[in-house]
Amino acid sequence: MAQRLSINISNLDGFEGMHHGVKGSHVDVMQLGRGRLRGSLSHVGIGDFSLSIGSFNLGLRTQRISSDDRLIVGMLLDAEDRVTHWSFDMRPSDVLVIPPLVEHDGIFHGASTYAAVRLDLAQLGSVFGGDARLSDPTHWLQKNHFRANDAIGMVATRRLPQIISNLARHESVLSDDAAEFWKRAIVDCMTGTIVNSLPPDDRGYLPSAMKLVRRVEDYLDTVGPRPVHISEICAEFRLSRRGLHRAFHEVFGIGPVTFLRHKRLCAIHSMLRESAPGKVTVGEVAMQQGFIELGRFAQYYRNLFGEYPSETLRGKRAGVLPSSAAAFR
């Protein structure tokens, strides 16, 4: 299924630009702070899914009318002063749920940065299929506020702007499969705080660890070398992350996230060895396989293969394959 990645990054010159602060929705805005409003607005569209990140330097009152039939999940990334949505006081990294057809009221008392994704309730099953609660549309029909866990929230507030920045640089070369992976990664950042807030749900049948892992590996073989996000595995097999982690740790001694990372690193290693000279860059291949922080990616790669990805690529260009001994260091 084609995902049609589109990215638009623009500067704000006046509060009127914030009318389109969430792609696909109209927001009424009134300026509260004195001065000239400046900021930026970024939209990522992947198919009919959208992520918006807005940043502005003055206080604002925002209202969404009740005719919008999409679910909005928002996150406050940063704020210099108080921020309230309805009666909820927001801290940076907190997550807000704005249900479809519900009027929204927000007040930013100073400079702020936010992120928001807009989802069709019909998409929930494919995104959250491993969690019966989150894939049920009725779970999202009440406005709600989730206080962020410090560790999870800080990762998300740093990662979301990085994703937009890197997608913009690689927009023209990103495949549909990679776009689907990054859509799942964005949703994962936005909803991680919600998942962490829910009580454990270990209901349902869990196959034996080896049987489940074999089924997952068969699925990965079927889809080929494209990047696969853990949420896709959970949705495909109707499993919670907790159950999937337990099975993989029992079989491999590592969790499914690490396993999938190793799988993607192996795909990159093969791509770099087989690429024609000058046809690809390490950064492009890394983005296609779901890596956004190139420094961290290079370290993962070196830890697994005993060399940096640039060395693998140079080895191919020189006509000399990396030594087999290096791969085992």
Coordinates of C-alpha atoms in Angstrom, one line a residue:
M1 CA 0.0 0.0 0.0
A2 CA 1.5 3.3 -1.1
Q3 CA 2.1 5.7 1.8
R4 CA 2.8 8.9 -0.2
L5 CA 5.2 10.7 2.2
S6 CA 4.8 14.5 2.2
I7 CA 6.6 17.0 4.4
N8 CA 6.0 20.7 4.8
I9 CA 8.0 23.0 7.1
S10 CA 7.1 26.7 7.3
N11 CA 7.8 29.7 9.4
L12 CA 5.1 31.5 11.3
D13 CA 4.6 35.2 11.0
G14 CA 1.5 36.0 13.0
F15 CA -1.0 33.9 15.0
E16 CA -3.1 33.2 11.9
G17 CA -0.7 30.5 10.8
M18 CA -1.7 28.5 13.9
H19 CA -5.2 28.0 12.4
H20 CA -3.6 25.0 10.7
G21 CA -1.6 23.9 13.7
V22 CA -2.9 20.4 13.3
K23 CA -2.9 19.1 9.7
G24 CA -6.4 18.4 8.6
S25 CA -8.1 20.3 11.4
H26 CA -9.1 23.9 11.7
V27 CA -8.2 25.6 15.0
D28 CA -9.5 29.0 16.1
V29 CA -6.7 31.0 17.6
M30 CA -6.5 34.2 19.7
Q31 CA -3.2 35.8 20.6
L32 CA -2.7 36.4 24.4
G33 CA 0.9 37.5 24.6
R34 CA 2.1 40.9 23.5
G35 CA 4.4 41.3 20.5
R36 CA 4.8 39.7 17.1
L37 CA 4.2 36.0 17.0
R38 CA 7.0 34.0 15.5
G39 CA 7.6 30.3 15.2
S40 CA 7.5 27.3 12.9
L41 CA 5.1 24.7 11.8
S42 CA 6.0 21.3 10.4
H43 CA 3.6 18.7 8.9
V44 CA 4.4 15.2 8.0
G45 CA 1.8 13.3 6.0
I46 CA 2.1 9.5 5.4
G47 CA -0.9 8.3 3.5
D48 CA -3.9 9.7 5.4
F49 CA -1.9 9.9 8.7
S50 CA -0.4 13.2 9.8
L51 CA 2.0 14.5 12.4
S52 CA 2.2 18.2 13.2
I53 CA 4.8 20.0 15.3
G54 CA 4.3 23.7 16.1
S55 CA 6.5 26.1 18.0
F56 CA 5.7 29.7 18.9
N57 CA 7.0 32.5 21.1
L58 CA 3.9 34.0 22.6
G59 CA 0.8 33.0 24.6
L60 CA -2.2 31.7 22.7
R61 CA -5.8 30.5 23.2
T62 CA -6.7 27.6 20.9
Q63 CA -10.1 26.0 20.2
R64 CA -11.0 23.2 17.9
I65 CA -14.6 23.0 16.8
S66 CA -16.6 19.8 17.4
S67 CA -17.1 18.9 13.7
D68 CA -13.7 17.2 13.3
D69 CA -14.3 13.4 13.1
R70 CA -10.7 12.4 13.7
L71 CA -8.9 11.5 16.9
I72 CA -6.1 13.8 17.9
V73 CA -3.3 12.7 20.3
G74 CA -1.1 15.6 21.4
M75 CA 2.1 16.0 23.4
L76 CA 3.5 19.1 25.0
L77 CA 7.2 19.1 24.0
D78 CA 8.3 22.2 25.8
A79 CA 6.8 25.3 27.6
E80 CA 8.2 28.3 29.4
D81 CA 4.9 28.9 31.3
R82 CA 1.7 27.3 32.2
V83 CA -0.3 25.3 29.6
T84 CA -3.8 24.0 30.2
H85 CA -6.1 21.9 28.0
W86 CA -9.6 21.9 29.3
S87 CA -9.0 21.6 33.1
F88 CA -5.8 19.6 32.6
D89 CA -2.5 21.2 33.6
M90 CA 0.1 20.0 31.2
R91 CA 3.8 19.5 31.8
P92 CA 6.4 18.9 29.0
S93 CA 6.1 15.3 27.7
D94 CA 2.5 14.9 28.9
V95 CA 0.0 13.4 26.4
L96 CA -3.5 14.6 25.7
V97 CA -6.4 12.7 24.0
I98 CA -8.9 14.8 22.0
P99 CA -11.7 12.5 20.8
P100 CA -13.5 12.8 17.5
L101 CA -16.3 15.4 17.4
V102 CA -15.3 16.9 20.7
E103 CA -14.6 20.6 21.1
H104 CA -11.2 21.4 22.4
D105 CA -10.0 24.3 24.5
G106 CA -6.3 25.0 25.2
I107 CA -4.4 27.9 26.7
F108 CA -0.7 28.5 26.3
H109 CA 0.5 31.2 28.7
G110 CA 3.9 31.6 27.0
A111 CA 6.3 30.2 24.4
S112 CA 5.6 26.5 23.7
T113 CA 6.2 23.6 21.4
Y114 CA 3.7 20.8 20.8
A115 CA 3.3 17.7 18.6
A116 CA 0.0 16.2 17.5
V117 CA -1.0 13.2 15.4
R118 CA -4.4 12.9 13.8
L119 CA -5.9 9.4 13.4
D120 CA -8.9 7.7 11.9
L121 CA -10.5 5.4 14.5
A122 CA -10.7 2.8 11.7
Q123 CA -6.8 2.7 11.8
L124 CA -6.6 1.7 15.4
G125 CA -6.8 -2.0 14.8
S126 CA -3.8 -2.0 12.5
V127 CA -1.7 0.2 14.8
F128 CA -2.6 -1.2 18.2
G129 CA -3.8 -4.7 17.3
G130 CA -1.6 -6.2 20.0
D131 CA -3.5 -4.4 22.8
A132 CA -7.2 -5.0 22.9
R133 CA -7.8 -1.9 24.9
L134 CA -6.0 0.6 22.6
S135 CA -7.4 -1.0 19.4
D136 CA -11.0 -0.5 20.8
P137 CA -12.4 2.8 19.5
T138 CA -14.4 3.2 22.7
H139 CA -11.2 3.6 24.6
W140 CA -10.6 6.9 22.8
L141 CA -14.0 8.5 23.1
Q142 CA -13.3 10.4 26.3
K143 CA -11.0 13.4 26.6
N144 CA -8.0 12.4 28.7
H145 CA -4.6 13.5 30.1
F146 CA -1.7 11.2 30.8
R147 CA 1.2 12.3 33.0
A148 CA 4.5 11.4 31.4
N149 CA 7.1 9.0 32.9
D150 CA 10.3 11.0 32.8
A151 CA 12.4 8.5 30.9
I152 CA 9.7 7.7 28.3
G153 CA 8.7 11.4 27.9
M154 CA 12.2 12.7 27.4
V155 CA 12.9 10.2 24.7
A156 CA 9.7 11.1 22.8
T157 CA 10.2 14.9 23.0
R158 CA 13.7 14.6 21.6
R159 CA 12.9 12.0 19.0
L160 CA 9.9 13.5 17.3
P161 CA 11.6 16.6 16.0
Q162 CA 14.5 14.5 14.9
I163 CA 12.2 12.3 12.9
I164 CA 10.7 15.3 11.1
S165 CA 14.1 16.8 10.4
N166 CA 15.6 13.5 9.0
L167 CA 12.5 12.6 7.0
A168 CA 12.7 16.1 5.3
R169 CA 16.3 15.4 4.3
H170 CA 15.5 12.0 2.8
E171 CA 11.9 12.6 1.6
S172 CA 12.8 12.0 -2.1
V173 CA 14.5 8.6 -1.5
L174 CA 12.3 7.1 1.3
S175 CA 10.5 4.0 0.2
D176 CA 6.8 3.3 1.0
D177 CA 7.9 0.5 3.3
A178 CA 10.2 2.9 5.2
A179 CA 7.4 5.5 5.4
E180 CA 5.2 2.9 7.0
F181 CA 7.9 2.1 9.6
W182 CA 8.3 5.8 10.5
K183 CA 4.5 6.2 10.8
R184 CA 4.5 3.4 13.4
A185 CA 7.6 4.9 15.1
I186 CA 5.8 8.3 15.4
V187 CA 2.7 6.8 16.8
D188 CA 4.8 4.8 19.2
C189 CA 6.5 8.0 20.5
M190 CA 3.1 9.7 20.9
T191 CA 1.4 6.9 22.7
G192 CA 4.2 5.4 24.8
T193 CA 3.1 7.4 27.8
I194 CA -0.5 6.1 27.4
V195 CA 0.7 2.5 27.1
N196 CA 2.9 2.9 30.2
S197 CA 0.0 4.3 32.2
L198 CA -2.3 1.3 31.6
P199 CA -2.2 -1.7 34.0
P200 CA -0.6 -4.9 32.7
D201 CA -2.9 -6.9 30.5
D202 CA -1.8 -10.6 30.3
R203 CA -5.1 -12.0 29.3
G204 CA -5.4 -14.3 26.4
Y205 CA -3.5 -17.4 25.1
L206 CA 0.2 -17.1 24.7
P207 CA 1.8 -19.8 22.6
S208 CA 5.0 -21.5 23.8
A209 CA 8.0 -19.2 23.4
M210 CA 9.7 -21.2 20.7
K211 CA 6.5 -21.6 18.7
L212 CA 5.8 -17.9 18.8
V213 CA 9.3 -16.9 17.9
R214 CA 9.2 -19.3 14.9
R215 CA 5.9 -17.7 13.7
V216 CA 7.4 -14.2 14.0
E217 CA 10.5 -15.3 12.1
D218 CA 8.4 -16.8 9.4
Y219 CA 6.5 -13.5 9.1
L220 CA 9.7 -11.6 8.9
D221 CA 10.9 -13.9 6.1
T222 CA 7.6 -13.3 4.3
V223 CA 7.8 -9.5 4.3
G224 CA 11.5 -9.5 3.2
P225 CA 14.2 -7.0 4.0
R226 CA 11.9 -4.0 4.8
P227 CA 12.0 -2.6 8.3
V228 CA 9.3 -4.0 10.7
H229 CA 8.3 -2.1 13.8
I230 CA 7.4 -4.0 16.9
S231 CA 3.8 -2.6 16.8
E232 CA 3.4 -4.4 13.5
I233 CA 4.4 -7.7 15.1
C234 CA 2.0 -7.2 18.0
A235 CA -0.8 -6.3 15.7
E236 CA -0.2 -9.2 13.4
F237 CA -0.2 -11.8 16.2
R238 CA -2.6 -10.1 18.5
L239 CA -0.1 -10.0 21.4
S240 CA 0.9 -7.5 24.0
R241 CA 4.4 -6.2 24.1
R242 CA 4.8 -7.8 27.5
G243 CA 4.0 -11.3 26.1
L244 CA 6.2 -10.8 23.0
H245 CA 9.1 -9.6 25.2
R246 CA 8.8 -12.6 27.5
A247 CA 8.9 -15.1 24.6
F248 CA 11.9 -13.5 22.8
H249 CA 13.9 -13.2 26.0
E250 CA 13.3 -16.8 26.8
V251 CA 14.5 -18.0 23.4
F252 CA 17.3 -15.5 22.6
G253 CA 18.1 -13.8 25.8
I254 CA 17.2 -10.4 24.2
G255 CA 13.9 -8.6 23.7
P256 CA 12.0 -8.3 20.4
V257 CA 13.1 -4.6 19.9
T258 CA 16.8 -5.6 20.1
F259 CA 16.1 -8.6 17.8
L260 CA 14.4 -6.5 15.2
R261 CA 17.3 -4.0 15.4
H262 CA 19.8 -6.8 14.7
K263 CA 17.6 -7.9 11.8
R264 CA 17.7 -4.4 10.3
L265 CA 21.4 -4.0 10.9
C266 CA 22.0 -7.3 9.0
A267 CA 19.9 -6.0 6.1
I268 CA 22.0 -2.8 6.1
H269 CA 25.2 -4.7 6.1
S270 CA 24.1 -6.7 3.1
M271 CA 22.9 -3.6 1.3
L272 CA 26.2 -1.8 1.8
R273 CA 28.2 -4.8 0.6
E274 CA 26.1 -5.2 -2.5
S275 CA 25.7 -1.6 -3.4
A276 CA 27.2 -0.2 -6.6
P277 CA 30.0 2.4 -5.9
G278 CA 28.5 5.9 -5.4
K279 CA 24.9 4.8 -5.6
V280 CA 24.0 5.0 -2.0
T281 CA 25.0 6.7 1.2
V282 CA 25.1 5.3 4.7
G283 CA 22.6 7.8 5.9
E284 CA 20.0 6.9 3.2
V285 CA 20.3 3.2 3.9
A286 CA 20.0 3.8 7.6
M287 CA 16.8 5.9 7.2
Q288 CA 15.3 3.2 5.0
Q289 CA 15.8 0.7 7.7
G290 CA 14.5 2.8 10.6
F291 CA 17.6 4.4 12.1
I292 CA 17.5 8.2 12.7
E293 CA 20.4 9.0 14.9
L294 CA 23.4 8.2 12.8
G295 CA 25.9 8.3 15.6
R296 CA 24.0 5.8 17.6
F297 CA 23.3 3.7 14.5
A298 CA 27.0 3.6 13.7
Q299 CA 27.8 2.4 17.2
Y300 CA 25.1 -0.4 17.1
Y301 CA 26.6 -1.4 13.7
R302 CA 30.2 -1.5 15.0
N303 CA 29.2 -3.4 18.1
L304 CA 27.5 -6.1 16.0
F305 CA 29.9 -6.3 13.0
G306 CA 33.2 -5.1 14.4
E307 CA 33.5 -2.2 11.9
Y308 CA 31.7 1.0 11.0
P309 CA 29.1 1.1 8.2
S310 CA 31.4 3.5 6.2
E311 CA 34.1 0.9 6.4
T312 CA 31.8 -1.8 4.9
L313 CA 30.9 0.6 2.1
R314 CA 34.5 1.5 1.4
G315 CA 35.4 -2.1 1.4
K316 CA 33.0 -2.7 -1.5
R317 CA 34.3 0.4 -3.4
A318 CA 37.8 -0.8 -3.0
G319 CA 36.8 -4.3 -4.2
V320 CA 37.8 -5.8 -0.9
L321 CA 35.3 -7.3 1.4
P322 CA 35.6 -6.6 5.2
S323 CA 37.6 -9.3 6.9
S324 CA 35.6 -12.1 8.4
A325 CA 37.5 -11.8 11.6
A326 CA 36.3 -8.2 12.1
A327 CA 32.7 -9.3 12.1
F328 CA 33.3 -11.4 15.2
R329 CA 35.2 -8.9 17.3

